[in-house]
Short mmCIF file of C-alpha atoms and ligand atoms in Angstrom, two decimals:
data_model
loop_
_atom_site.label_atom_id
_atom_site.label_comp_id
_atom_site.label_asym_id
_atom_site.label_seq_id
_atom_site.Cartn_x
_atom_site.Cartn_y
_atom_site.Cartn_z
CA MET V 193 98.25 48.18 141.21
CA LEU V 194 99.43 49.06 144.71
CA GLY V 195 101.30 52.08 146.03
CA LEU V 196 102.89 51.86 149.46
CA GLY V 197 103.09 54.92 151.69
CA VAL V 198 105.45 54.96 154.67
CA ASP V 199 104.49 57.49 157.34
CA ALA V 200 107.45 57.84 159.72
CA SER V 201 105.97 60.03 162.39
CA THR V 202 107.07 60.94 165.90
CA GLN V 203 105.43 58.08 167.79
CA SER V 204 104.90 55.40 165.16
CA LEU V 205 105.63 54.17 161.66
CA THR V 206 102.61 53.34 159.52
CA LEU V 207 102.42 51.57 156.17
CA LEU V 208 99.41 52.15 153.94
CA ALA V 209 98.81 50.17 150.75
CA LEU V 210 96.67 52.08 148.25
CA ASP V 211 94.97 50.10 145.48
CA SER V 212 94.65 52.30 142.39
CA GLU V 213 91.80 50.20 140.92
CA VAL V 214 89.44 50.92 143.80
CA ALA V 215 91.16 54.13 144.98
CA GLU V 216 91.17 52.83 148.53
CA ILE V 217 93.56 51.83 151.27
CA VAL V 218 93.49 48.03 151.28
CA ALA V 219 96.01 47.31 154.05
CA ARG V 220 97.49 49.16 156.99
CA ARG V 221 100.20 48.29 159.50
CA CYS V 222 101.30 50.52 162.33
CA VAL V 223 104.32 49.94 164.58
CA ARG V 224 104.14 52.08 167.73
CA PHE V 225 107.65 52.73 168.96
CA ASP V 226 107.05 52.72 172.73
CA GLN V 227 104.72 49.72 172.86
CA ASP V 228 105.89 47.55 169.95
CA LEU V 229 109.65 48.13 170.11
CA PRO V 230 110.16 48.71 173.86
CA HIS V 231 113.86 47.72 173.77
CA TRP V 232 114.67 51.18 172.34
CA GLY V 233 113.41 52.74 175.59
CA THR V 234 111.44 55.58 174.02
CA ARG V 235 108.57 57.57 175.48
CA GLY V 236 106.35 59.24 172.92
CA GLY V 237 108.87 58.02 170.32
CA GLN V 238 111.76 59.88 171.97
CA LEU V 239 114.65 58.89 174.20
CA ILE V 240 114.24 59.88 177.83
CA ARG V 241 116.68 62.68 178.68
CA ASP V 242 117.31 64.79 181.78
CA ASP V 243 117.51 67.98 179.74
CA GLU V 244 113.89 68.77 178.88
CA ARG V 245 114.93 70.71 175.80
CA VAL V 246 116.36 67.60 174.16
CA GLY V 247 114.08 65.72 171.78
CA GLU V 248 115.85 62.89 169.99
CA ALA V 249 115.42 59.34 168.74
CA PRO V 250 117.71 56.65 167.36
CA PRO V 251 117.31 56.61 163.54
CA LEU V 252 117.80 52.85 163.57
CA LEU V 253 114.55 52.55 165.51
CA TRP V 254 112.73 53.76 162.39
CA VAL V 255 114.62 51.27 160.23
CA GLU V 256 113.65 48.41 162.53
CA ALA V 257 110.04 49.63 162.58
CA LEU V 258 110.07 49.64 158.76
CA ASP V 259 111.38 46.07 158.62
CA VAL V 260 108.87 44.85 161.23
CA ALA V 261 105.92 46.60 159.57
CA LEU V 262 106.86 45.22 156.12
CA HIS V 263 107.26 41.74 157.56
CA GLU V 264 103.75 41.93 159.05
CA LEU V 265 102.24 43.47 155.92
CA ALA V 266 103.70 40.69 153.76
CA ASP V 267 101.55 38.21 155.72
CA GLU V 268 98.42 39.79 154.38
CA LEU V 269 99.50 41.24 151.04
CA ASP V 270 101.68 40.12 148.17
CA LEU V 271 104.25 42.90 148.22
CA GLY V 272 105.22 41.86 144.70
CA ARG V 273 102.11 43.79 143.56
CA VAL V 274 103.49 47.07 144.92
CA ARG V 275 104.63 49.28 142.02
CA GLY V 276 105.86 52.27 143.99
CA VAL V 277 106.91 53.29 147.51
CA ALA V 278 107.30 56.75 149.07
CA VAL V 279 108.03 58.13 152.54
CA ALA V 280 106.43 60.92 154.54
CA GLY V 281 108.66 61.82 157.48
CA GLN V 282 108.30 63.94 160.57
CA GLN V 283 109.90 67.20 159.49
CA HIS V 284 113.14 68.96 160.51
CA GLY V 285 114.93 66.06 162.30
CA THR V 286 118.48 65.35 161.12
CA VAL V 287 120.35 62.06 160.66
CA TYR V 288 124.15 62.14 160.53
CA LEU V 289 125.94 59.64 158.28
CA ASN V 290 129.66 58.96 157.83
CA ASP V 291 131.69 58.29 154.69
CA ARG V 292 131.00 54.54 154.86
CA ALA V 293 127.24 55.12 154.60
CA ALA V 294 126.94 55.14 150.80
CA ARG V 295 128.75 51.79 150.52
CA ILE V 296 126.85 50.20 153.39
CA LEU V 297 123.50 51.36 152.01
CA SER V 298 124.25 49.96 148.58
CA SER V 299 125.26 46.55 149.86
CA LEU V 300 122.77 45.69 152.63
CA ASP V 301 122.68 41.94 153.10
CA PRO V 302 119.07 40.69 153.08
CA LYS V 303 119.98 37.81 155.40
CA THR V 304 120.81 40.13 158.29
CA VAL V 305 118.58 42.87 159.73
CA ALA V 306 119.39 46.30 158.32
CA THR V 307 119.76 47.88 161.76
CA ALA V 308 122.79 45.73 162.57
CA GLN V 309 124.47 46.78 159.32
CA LEU V 310 123.55 50.46 159.34
CA ASP V 311 124.95 50.98 162.81
CA ARG V 312 128.38 51.54 161.23
CA ALA V 313 127.00 54.15 158.82
CA LEU V 314 126.10 56.70 161.50
CA SER V 315 128.36 59.43 162.82
CA ARG V 316 125.80 60.21 165.53
CA SER V 317 123.67 57.49 167.06
CA THR V 318 120.70 59.77 167.73
CA ALA V 319 118.75 62.16 165.54
CA PRO V 320 117.50 65.45 167.00
CA LEU V 321 113.79 65.80 166.20
CA TRP V 322 111.30 68.60 165.67
CA THR V 323 110.62 68.45 169.42
CA ASP V 324 114.20 69.53 170.19
CA SER V 325 114.49 73.04 171.55
CA ARG V 326 118.09 73.31 172.71
CA THR V 327 119.25 75.51 169.82
CA SER V 328 118.09 79.00 170.84
CA ALA V 329 121.67 80.36 170.80
CA GLU V 330 122.30 78.87 167.34
CA CYS V 331 119.05 80.39 166.04
CA ALA V 332 120.06 83.81 167.32
CA GLU V 333 123.49 83.56 165.69
CA ILE V 334 122.24 82.39 162.30
CA ARG V 335 119.42 84.96 162.37
CA ALA V 336 121.92 87.76 163.05
CA ARG V 337 124.19 86.58 160.23
CA LEU V 338 121.25 86.55 157.80
CA GLY V 339 120.24 90.11 158.73
CA GLY V 340 117.40 89.48 161.19
CA ALA V 341 114.14 87.56 161.41
CA SER V 342 112.39 89.10 158.38
CA ALA V 343 115.40 88.71 156.10
CA ALA V 344 115.81 85.07 157.19
CA ALA V 345 112.12 84.41 156.57
CA ARG V 346 112.20 86.06 153.14
CA LEU V 347 115.16 83.90 152.18
CA THR V 348 114.27 80.51 153.66
CA GLY V 349 110.49 80.74 154.22
CA SER V 350 110.78 80.95 158.03
CA ASP V 351 112.53 82.84 160.73
CA LEU V 352 115.06 80.66 162.56
CA TYR V 353 113.30 78.04 164.69
CA GLU V 354 114.87 75.84 167.34
CA ARG V 355 113.57 72.65 165.74
CA PHE V 356 114.69 73.41 162.18
CA SER V 357 117.53 71.39 160.68
CA GLY V 358 120.01 74.27 160.20
CA PRO V 359 120.14 75.23 163.90
CA GLN V 360 120.36 71.51 164.81
CA ILE V 361 123.37 71.14 162.50
CA ARG V 362 125.08 74.22 163.95
CA TRP V 363 124.55 72.90 167.47
CA PHE V 364 126.08 69.54 166.54
CA ALA V 365 129.07 71.03 164.69
CA ARG V 366 129.81 73.23 167.71
CA ASN V 367 129.20 70.77 170.53
CA GLN V 368 130.48 67.56 169.01
CA PRO V 369 133.15 68.75 166.54
CA GLU V 370 134.86 65.35 166.29
CA ALA V 371 131.63 63.59 165.32
CA TRP V 372 130.78 66.45 162.95
CA ARG V 373 134.14 65.95 161.21
CA ARG V 374 133.20 62.30 160.70
CA THR V 375 129.88 63.34 159.15
CA SER V 376 129.83 63.32 155.40
CA HIS V 377 126.05 63.43 154.83
CA VAL V 378 123.17 64.99 156.75
CA ALA V 379 119.80 63.49 155.87
CA LEU V 380 116.32 64.44 157.04
CA VAL V 381 113.94 61.71 158.24
CA SER V 382 112.28 61.46 154.81
CA SER V 383 115.53 61.32 152.84
CA PHE V 384 117.17 58.95 155.35
CA LEU V 385 114.44 56.33 155.02
CA THR V 386 114.33 56.85 151.26
CA SER V 387 118.11 56.23 151.22
CA VAL V 388 117.58 52.98 153.12
CA LEU V 389 114.85 51.94 150.66
CA THR V 390 116.85 52.71 147.52
CA GLY V 391 120.28 51.72 148.80
CA GLY V 392 121.90 55.08 148.02
CA LEU V 393 122.02 58.61 149.44
CA ALA V 394 118.65 60.00 148.42
CA PRO V 395 117.73 63.58 147.46
CA LEU V 396 115.43 65.79 149.52
CA ASP V 397 112.29 67.35 148.12
CA TRP V 398 111.58 71.10 148.26
CA GLY V 399 108.71 70.55 150.70
CA ASP V 400 110.89 69.03 153.41
CA ALA V 401 113.92 71.18 152.54
CA ALA V 402 111.84 74.27 153.33
CA GLY V 403 111.93 73.10 156.96
CA THR V 404 115.71 73.40 157.22
CA ASN V 405 116.26 77.20 157.23
CA LEU V 406 118.87 76.38 154.58
CA MET V 407 117.01 76.49 151.26
CA ASP V 408 116.44 79.63 149.21
CA LEU V 409 112.69 79.18 149.00
CA ARG V 410 112.17 81.11 145.77
CA ARG V 411 115.14 79.62 143.90
CA ARG V 412 114.58 76.11 145.30
CA GLN V 413 118.35 75.76 145.88
CA TRP V 414 120.49 75.53 148.96
CA SER V 415 121.24 79.13 149.93
CA CYS V 416 124.99 79.84 150.12
CA ALA V 417 124.33 82.60 152.68
CA ALA V 418 122.29 80.31 154.92
CA LEU V 419 124.81 77.46 154.61
CA GLU V 420 127.72 79.75 155.49
CA ALA V 421 125.81 81.20 158.44
CA THR V 422 125.15 77.69 159.75
CA ALA V 423 128.29 75.57 159.63
CA GLU V 424 131.60 75.24 157.81
CA ASP V 425 131.78 72.96 154.77
CA LEU V 426 128.08 72.25 154.83
CA ALA V 427 127.37 72.34 151.10
CA GLY V 428 128.95 68.98 150.28
CA ARG V 429 127.21 67.29 153.19
CA LEU V 430 123.60 68.00 152.21
CA PRO V 431 121.36 65.92 149.95
CA THR V 432 120.68 67.22 146.46
CA LEU V 433 117.36 69.02 146.07
CA GLU V 434 114.61 67.79 143.78
CA SER V 435 111.01 68.66 143.00
CA PRO V 436 108.14 66.79 144.69
CA GLY V 437 107.56 65.07 141.33
CA HIS V 438 110.97 63.36 141.25
CA CYS V 439 111.37 59.58 141.11
CA VAL V 440 114.55 58.43 142.91
CA GLY V 441 114.99 54.91 141.52
CA THR V 442 114.10 51.35 142.42
CA LEU V 443 113.98 49.46 145.70
CA SER V 444 117.25 47.95 146.87
CA ALA V 445 117.87 44.21 146.70
CA TYR V 446 117.57 44.09 150.51
CA PHE V 447 113.82 44.87 150.40
CA CYS V 448 113.12 42.84 147.27
CA GLU V 449 114.72 39.70 148.64
CA ARG V 450 113.69 40.10 152.26
CA HIS V 451 110.08 41.16 151.74
CA GLY V 452 109.18 39.97 148.25
CA PHE V 453 108.95 43.26 146.34
CA ALA V 454 109.42 43.20 142.56
CA VAL V 455 112.88 44.29 141.40
CA ASP V 456 111.40 47.13 139.33
CA CYS V 457 109.35 48.59 142.21
CA LEU V 458 109.93 52.36 142.08
CA VAL V 459 110.80 54.65 144.97
CA HIS V 460 109.45 58.19 144.69
CA ILE V 461 111.09 61.09 146.51
CA GLY V 462 110.07 61.45 150.17
CA THR V 463 108.62 64.55 151.75
CA GLY V 464 107.66 65.96 155.13
CA ASP V 465 104.56 64.71 156.90
CA ASN V 466 102.82 68.07 156.53
CA PRO V 467 103.25 68.44 152.75
CA ALA V 468 102.26 64.77 152.42
CA ALA V 469 99.13 65.36 154.52
CA ALA V 470 98.14 68.22 152.20
CA LEU V 471 98.16 65.74 149.31
CA GLY V 472 96.44 63.05 151.40
CA ALA V 473 93.61 65.49 152.12
CA GLY V 474 93.29 66.27 148.40
CA LEU V 475 94.44 69.91 148.64
CA ARG V 476 95.37 71.21 145.23
CA ASP V 477 93.85 74.68 144.82
CA GLU V 478 94.85 78.02 146.22
CA GLY V 479 93.05 78.91 149.43
CA GLN V 480 92.34 75.30 150.45
CA ALA V 481 93.19 74.72 154.10
CA LEU V 482 94.16 71.76 156.24
CA LEU V 483 93.98 70.98 159.92
CA SER V 484 96.25 68.08 160.82
CA LEU V 485 95.76 66.79 164.37
CA GLY V 486 98.74 64.64 165.30
CA THR V 487 101.60 64.78 167.79
CA SER V 488 101.74 68.40 166.66
CA ASP V 489 98.60 70.16 165.42
CA THR V 490 99.18 72.06 162.22
CA LEU V 491 97.04 74.53 160.34
CA SER V 492 98.01 75.21 156.74
CA VAL V 493 96.77 76.82 153.58
CA LEU V 494 97.87 76.59 149.93
CA GLY V 495 98.72 79.66 147.84
CA GLN V 496 101.09 81.17 145.29
CA GLY V 497 103.88 83.58 146.22
CA LEU V 498 102.55 83.82 149.78
CA ALA V 499 103.96 86.39 152.19
CA THR V 500 106.05 85.08 155.07
CA LEU V 501 104.38 84.71 158.47
CA GLU V 502 105.49 86.09 161.79
CA HIS V 503 104.91 82.84 163.69
CA GLY V 504 104.75 80.38 160.83
CA HIS V 505 106.45 78.88 157.84
CA LEU V 506 106.27 78.59 154.11
CA PHE V 507 106.80 75.04 152.87
CA VAL V 508 106.19 73.59 149.39
CA ALA V 509 103.23 71.25 148.87
CA PRO V 510 103.42 68.22 146.53
CA SER V 511 101.17 70.21 144.17
CA GLY V 512 103.98 72.79 143.88
CA HIS V 513 102.02 75.48 145.74
CA ASP V 514 103.43 77.43 148.65
CA MET V 515 102.08 75.95 151.86
CA ALA V 516 101.77 78.43 154.73
CA LEU V 517 101.84 76.51 158.00
CA LEU V 518 101.46 77.10 161.71
CA CYS V 519 102.71 74.33 163.98
CA PHE V 520 101.31 73.98 167.48
CA ARG V 521 103.63 71.76 169.47
CA ASN V 522 101.04 70.88 172.13
CA GLY V 523 98.88 68.52 170.12
CA SER V 524 98.04 64.90 170.84
CA LEU V 525 100.60 64.29 173.62
CA THR V 526 98.95 67.09 175.57
CA ARG V 527 95.50 65.61 174.92
CA GLU V 528 96.79 62.17 175.96
CA ARG V 529 98.25 63.47 179.20
CA THR V 530 95.00 65.18 180.15
CA ARG V 531 93.07 62.00 179.30
CA ASP V 532 95.49 59.93 181.41
CA ARG V 533 95.28 62.35 184.34
CA PHE V 534 91.63 61.35 184.71
CA ASP V 535 92.23 57.72 183.79
CA PHE V 536 89.94 57.98 180.77
CA ASP V 537 89.93 56.27 177.40
CA TRP V 538 89.01 58.42 174.40
CA ALA V 539 85.30 57.60 174.65
CA ALA V 540 85.25 58.72 178.30
CA PHE V 541 87.30 61.79 177.39
CA ASP V 542 84.76 62.80 174.71
CA GLU V 543 81.94 62.15 177.18
CA ALA V 544 83.61 64.45 179.70
CA VAL V 545 83.99 67.13 176.99
CA ALA V 546 80.25 66.85 176.28
CA GLY V 547 79.57 67.20 180.01
CA ALA V 548 80.82 70.81 180.14
CA PRO V 549 79.13 73.75 178.37
CA ALA V 550 80.69 75.60 175.42
CA ALA V 551 83.19 78.16 176.79
CA CYS V 552 83.34 76.31 180.14
CA HIS V 553 81.63 79.11 182.15
CA GLY V 554 84.57 81.35 181.17
CA HIS V 555 87.31 79.00 182.47
CA HIS V 556 90.12 78.69 179.96
CA LEU V 557 93.74 77.66 179.62
CA LEU V 558 96.83 77.80 177.45
CA PRO V 559 97.83 74.18 176.69
CA TRP V 560 101.59 74.62 177.02
CA LEU V 561 102.58 71.32 178.63
CA GLU V 562 105.59 71.36 176.29
CA PRO V 563 107.43 74.56 175.24
CA GLU V 564 105.05 75.94 172.60
CA ILE V 565 106.02 76.91 169.05
CA VAL V 566 103.01 79.12 168.23
CA PRO V 567 103.45 81.41 170.07
CA ARG V 568 107.05 80.77 170.97
CA THR V 569 107.73 80.12 174.59
CA THR V 570 110.44 78.03 176.18
CA ASP V 571 108.71 77.41 179.52
CA ARG V 572 106.35 74.52 180.05
CA GLY V 573 103.17 73.98 182.03
CA LEU V 574 99.44 74.63 181.62
CA VAL V 575 98.53 78.30 182.09
CA LEU V 576 95.13 78.46 183.81
CA SER V 577 92.68 81.33 184.08
CA ALA V 578 92.03 82.59 187.60
CA GLY V 579 89.97 80.17 189.69
CA PHE V 580 90.25 77.34 187.16
CA PRO V 581 88.68 74.19 188.73
CA GLY V 582 91.60 71.85 187.97
CA GLU V 583 89.99 68.75 189.52
CA ASP V 584 86.83 69.08 187.44
CA ALA V 585 87.24 66.52 184.65
CA PRO V 586 84.62 67.85 182.17
CA ILE V 587 85.94 71.42 182.48
CA SER V 588 89.60 70.32 182.29
CA CYS V 589 89.06 68.17 179.18
CA ARG V 590 86.85 70.64 177.36
CA ALA V 591 88.98 73.66 178.28
CA LEU V 592 92.03 71.88 176.88
CA LEU V 593 90.39 71.37 173.46
CA GLU V 594 88.97 74.88 173.55
CA GLY V 595 92.39 76.27 174.48
CA GLN V 596 93.92 74.48 171.48
CA ALA V 597 91.16 75.74 169.16
CA LEU V 598 91.39 79.30 170.53
CA ALA V 599 95.12 79.36 169.78
CA MET V 600 94.42 78.13 166.24
CA GLU V 601 91.84 80.88 165.77
CA ARG V 602 94.03 83.64 167.22
CA HIS V 603 97.16 82.80 165.27
CA GLY V 604 95.40 81.33 162.25
CA ARG V 605 94.06 84.78 161.38
CA THR V 606 97.43 85.44 159.72
CA LEU V 607 96.55 82.74 157.16
CA GLY V 608 93.61 84.81 155.87
CA ARG V 609 89.88 84.05 156.00
CA LEU V 610 89.38 80.28 156.02
CA THR V 611 86.23 79.07 154.29
CA GLU V 612 86.60 75.34 154.96
CA LEU V 613 89.10 73.21 156.84
CA ARG V 614 89.83 69.62 155.84
CA ALA V 615 90.81 67.60 158.90
CA VAL V 616 93.22 64.66 159.10
CA GLY V 617 95.22 63.02 161.90
CA GLY V 618 94.19 60.81 164.82
CA ALA V 619 92.13 63.43 166.66
CA SER V 620 90.14 64.20 163.49
CA GLN V 621 88.07 61.18 164.49
CA SER V 622 86.74 63.09 167.48
CA THR V 623 83.55 64.84 166.40
CA ALA V 624 83.52 66.64 169.76
CA PHE V 625 86.89 68.26 169.01
CA LEU V 626 86.02 69.12 165.40
CA GLN V 627 82.77 70.76 166.57
CA ILE V 628 84.75 72.95 168.97
CA VAL V 629 87.18 73.87 166.17
CA ALA V 630 84.27 74.68 163.80
CA ASP V 631 82.62 76.90 166.43
CA VAL V 632 85.76 78.69 167.60
CA LEU V 633 87.10 79.29 164.07
CA ASP V 634 83.57 79.87 162.75
CA CYS V 635 84.45 77.70 159.78
CA PRO V 636 83.08 74.35 158.56
CA VAL V 637 85.38 71.36 159.14
CA GLN V 638 85.43 68.39 156.81
CA PRO V 639 86.95 65.17 158.22
CA HIS V 640 88.83 63.34 155.52
CA SER V 641 88.79 59.83 154.11
CA THR V 642 91.45 58.48 156.42
CA PRO V 643 92.86 59.99 159.57
CA ASP V 644 96.25 58.89 158.10
CA GLY V 645 96.56 61.97 155.90
CA ALA V 646 100.36 61.87 155.66
CA GLY V 647 100.40 58.12 154.96
CA LEU V 648 97.79 58.46 152.23
CA GLY V 649 99.77 61.36 150.76
CA ALA V 650 102.87 59.16 150.71
CA ALA V 651 100.93 56.28 149.10
CA LEU V 652 99.72 58.68 146.40
CA GLN V 653 103.25 59.96 145.84
CA ALA V 654 104.32 56.31 145.53
CA LEU V 655 102.13 55.91 142.45
CA ARG V 656 103.01 59.29 140.92
CA PRO V 657 105.85 57.97 138.74
CA VAL V 658 103.80 54.94 137.70
CA LEU V 659 100.48 56.56 136.73
CA ARG V 660 101.63 60.10 135.89
CA GLY V 661 99.64 63.12 134.71
CA ARG V 662 95.88 62.91 134.42
CA ARG V 663 95.51 59.32 135.67
CA TRP V 664 97.41 60.18 138.80
CA GLN V 665 95.31 63.32 139.39
CA GLU V 666 92.18 61.21 139.01
CA LEU V 667 93.47 58.81 141.65
CA VAL V 668 94.18 61.75 143.98
CA SER V 669 90.60 63.00 143.57
CA ALA V 670 89.04 59.56 143.92
CA SER V 671 90.99 58.53 147.04
CA THR V 672 90.88 61.78 149.01
CA VAL V 673 87.20 62.03 149.75
CA ALA V 674 85.22 63.14 152.76
CA SER V 675 84.71 60.44 155.40
CA GLN V 676 81.62 61.81 157.08
CA ALA V 677 79.33 64.79 157.13
CA ARG V 678 80.89 68.21 157.22
CA ILE V 679 80.77 69.74 160.68
CA VAL V 680 79.32 73.23 160.56
CA PRO V 681 79.57 75.94 163.21
CA ARG V 682 76.65 75.66 165.64
CA GLN V 683 77.37 78.26 168.29
CA PRO V 684 80.27 80.46 167.22
CA GLU V 685 78.96 83.36 169.31
CA ALA V 686 79.51 81.32 172.49
CA TYR V 687 83.25 81.93 172.15
CA GLU V 688 83.38 85.68 171.48
CA VAL V 689 84.11 86.68 175.09
CA LEU V 690 86.50 83.78 175.60
CA LYS V 691 88.55 84.75 172.54
CA LYS V 692 89.43 88.09 174.11
CA ALA V 693 90.08 86.56 177.54
CA SER V 694 92.30 83.87 176.06
CA GLN V 695 94.27 86.43 174.06
CA GLN V 696 94.85 88.43 177.22
CA LEU V 697 95.94 85.36 179.15
CA GLU V 698 98.43 84.59 176.39
CA ARG V 699 99.77 88.14 176.29
CA LYS V 700 100.30 88.18 180.06
CA ALA V 701 101.90 84.74 180.07
CA LEU V 702 104.34 85.72 177.35
CA GLU V 703 105.23 88.97 179.08
CA SER V 704 105.97 87.20 182.33
CA ARG V 705 107.89 84.39 180.63
CA ARG V 706 109.82 86.64 178.24
CA ALA V 707 110.38 84.22 175.36
CA PRO V 708 114.11 84.76 174.70
CA THR V 709 114.01 84.21 170.95
CA GLN V 710 111.53 86.97 170.17
C1 XUL Y 171 106.09 71.11 161.42
C2 XUL Y 171 106.52 70.30 162.58
C3 XUL Y 171 105.76 69.06 162.93
C4 XUL Y 171 106.54 67.84 162.50
C5 XUL Y 171 106.04 66.58 163.19
O1 XUL Y 171 106.83 72.25 161.24
O2 XUL Y 171 107.47 70.60 163.25
O3 XUL Y 171 104.48 69.08 162.39
O4 XUL Y 171 106.54 67.70 161.12
O5 XUL Y 171 104.96 66.05 162.70
#
């Protein structure tokens, strides 16, 4: 039987069909927003805005991408064989629906594209994303109302962060009060697409809800205090909360008739891309750690009753464990921009990296092309060590990867001693990068079966209500295997001096930039 995972990430939407008999992905379709749907005018999956702090996308773009990807997949696969579907969504982003939404969702006409019909269901045509950083004032206000950063983190799993859903909602309610009044439901990316798939307002799972600053993490309920601190009359506008094991229902007639799914095809609850990636990399025991290299790079570890982190978050993994996570905003877009600066493709980029020695003769940088999350800073731009040879391609490319790995090492110490990192995400295919990570963190790195960790996690979730219990666990183990040899540290000592220098560069940069939210 087949399970279909939908990975709605920042720059693309990917479908993965997992065959439970062979425990393998048997079909994949990826729609890249900028290249494949250029009429939406996105760059890096986001609308182009003058205000650099704004990161937003039209939610209907994702719906169109879903329709297009399904249409293409149906050419190669009988979608009637799919028994379950589940979504992994980029976290934190919010979609605003009006009081017509429930009716429109439940009566989508398969003869007309969904985008044209759903247009009337939105109270805001754009969704702020995790890349949005315009909510510093809202964060400060909510944080103060909740009794400070530590109290907020103890309650919701994280201090207030600009990209989290709660601050986004407060910003919207304050700045567009009319449109907020017309909003009767606020979905996250995962619950929005699950609503479209099921034809009804879908619940949100604990994993994604932990990225809102609105859920009481220990009680797994919306927190009245956090809701009150965020916006008026919020309680009735949020999705219900459910466990990561919850099955929402069946696919709507729209998808069955338009794409040939069976009428009893189940839809499992969606989750965030990071919790999904933890499942897709086969994490299920305390202490297991994940490196996900995507638009953002994230470093996470599973545990029970974990303490809150100064610069990080506690989410909930599909296994039910706490998932401590650090999110580095400057991930693949930063790598892509450096590659493009030298007009390289990835092979040439890796060659350039190999052309410079470990630790780049002491040259180093902080990769903050976008305002960074870990550590928090609102300014943007690479921060270079004195005398950095900016025109030297091998040094520039290698120093970028080393700068990213050094930040992971420095801030990742708060996650405890890591004994092995499983790696997923596009850049996990670069052995050069993984070797740098292994050396800098002095920890073996194991690339995983598919770089599409979140998509595989979603495909596994899709079959959770169908297989259940032990058979499902067996499928998780069989499909989340290593893809190639483990990469072991080869020259960790080469980075000892650089670690201190990089830490100093960061301290100085933060002092001079004075991150306002700290
Ligand atoms: C995690 C985060 C990103 C997004 C986009 O907190 O903001 O990883 O989920 O992938």
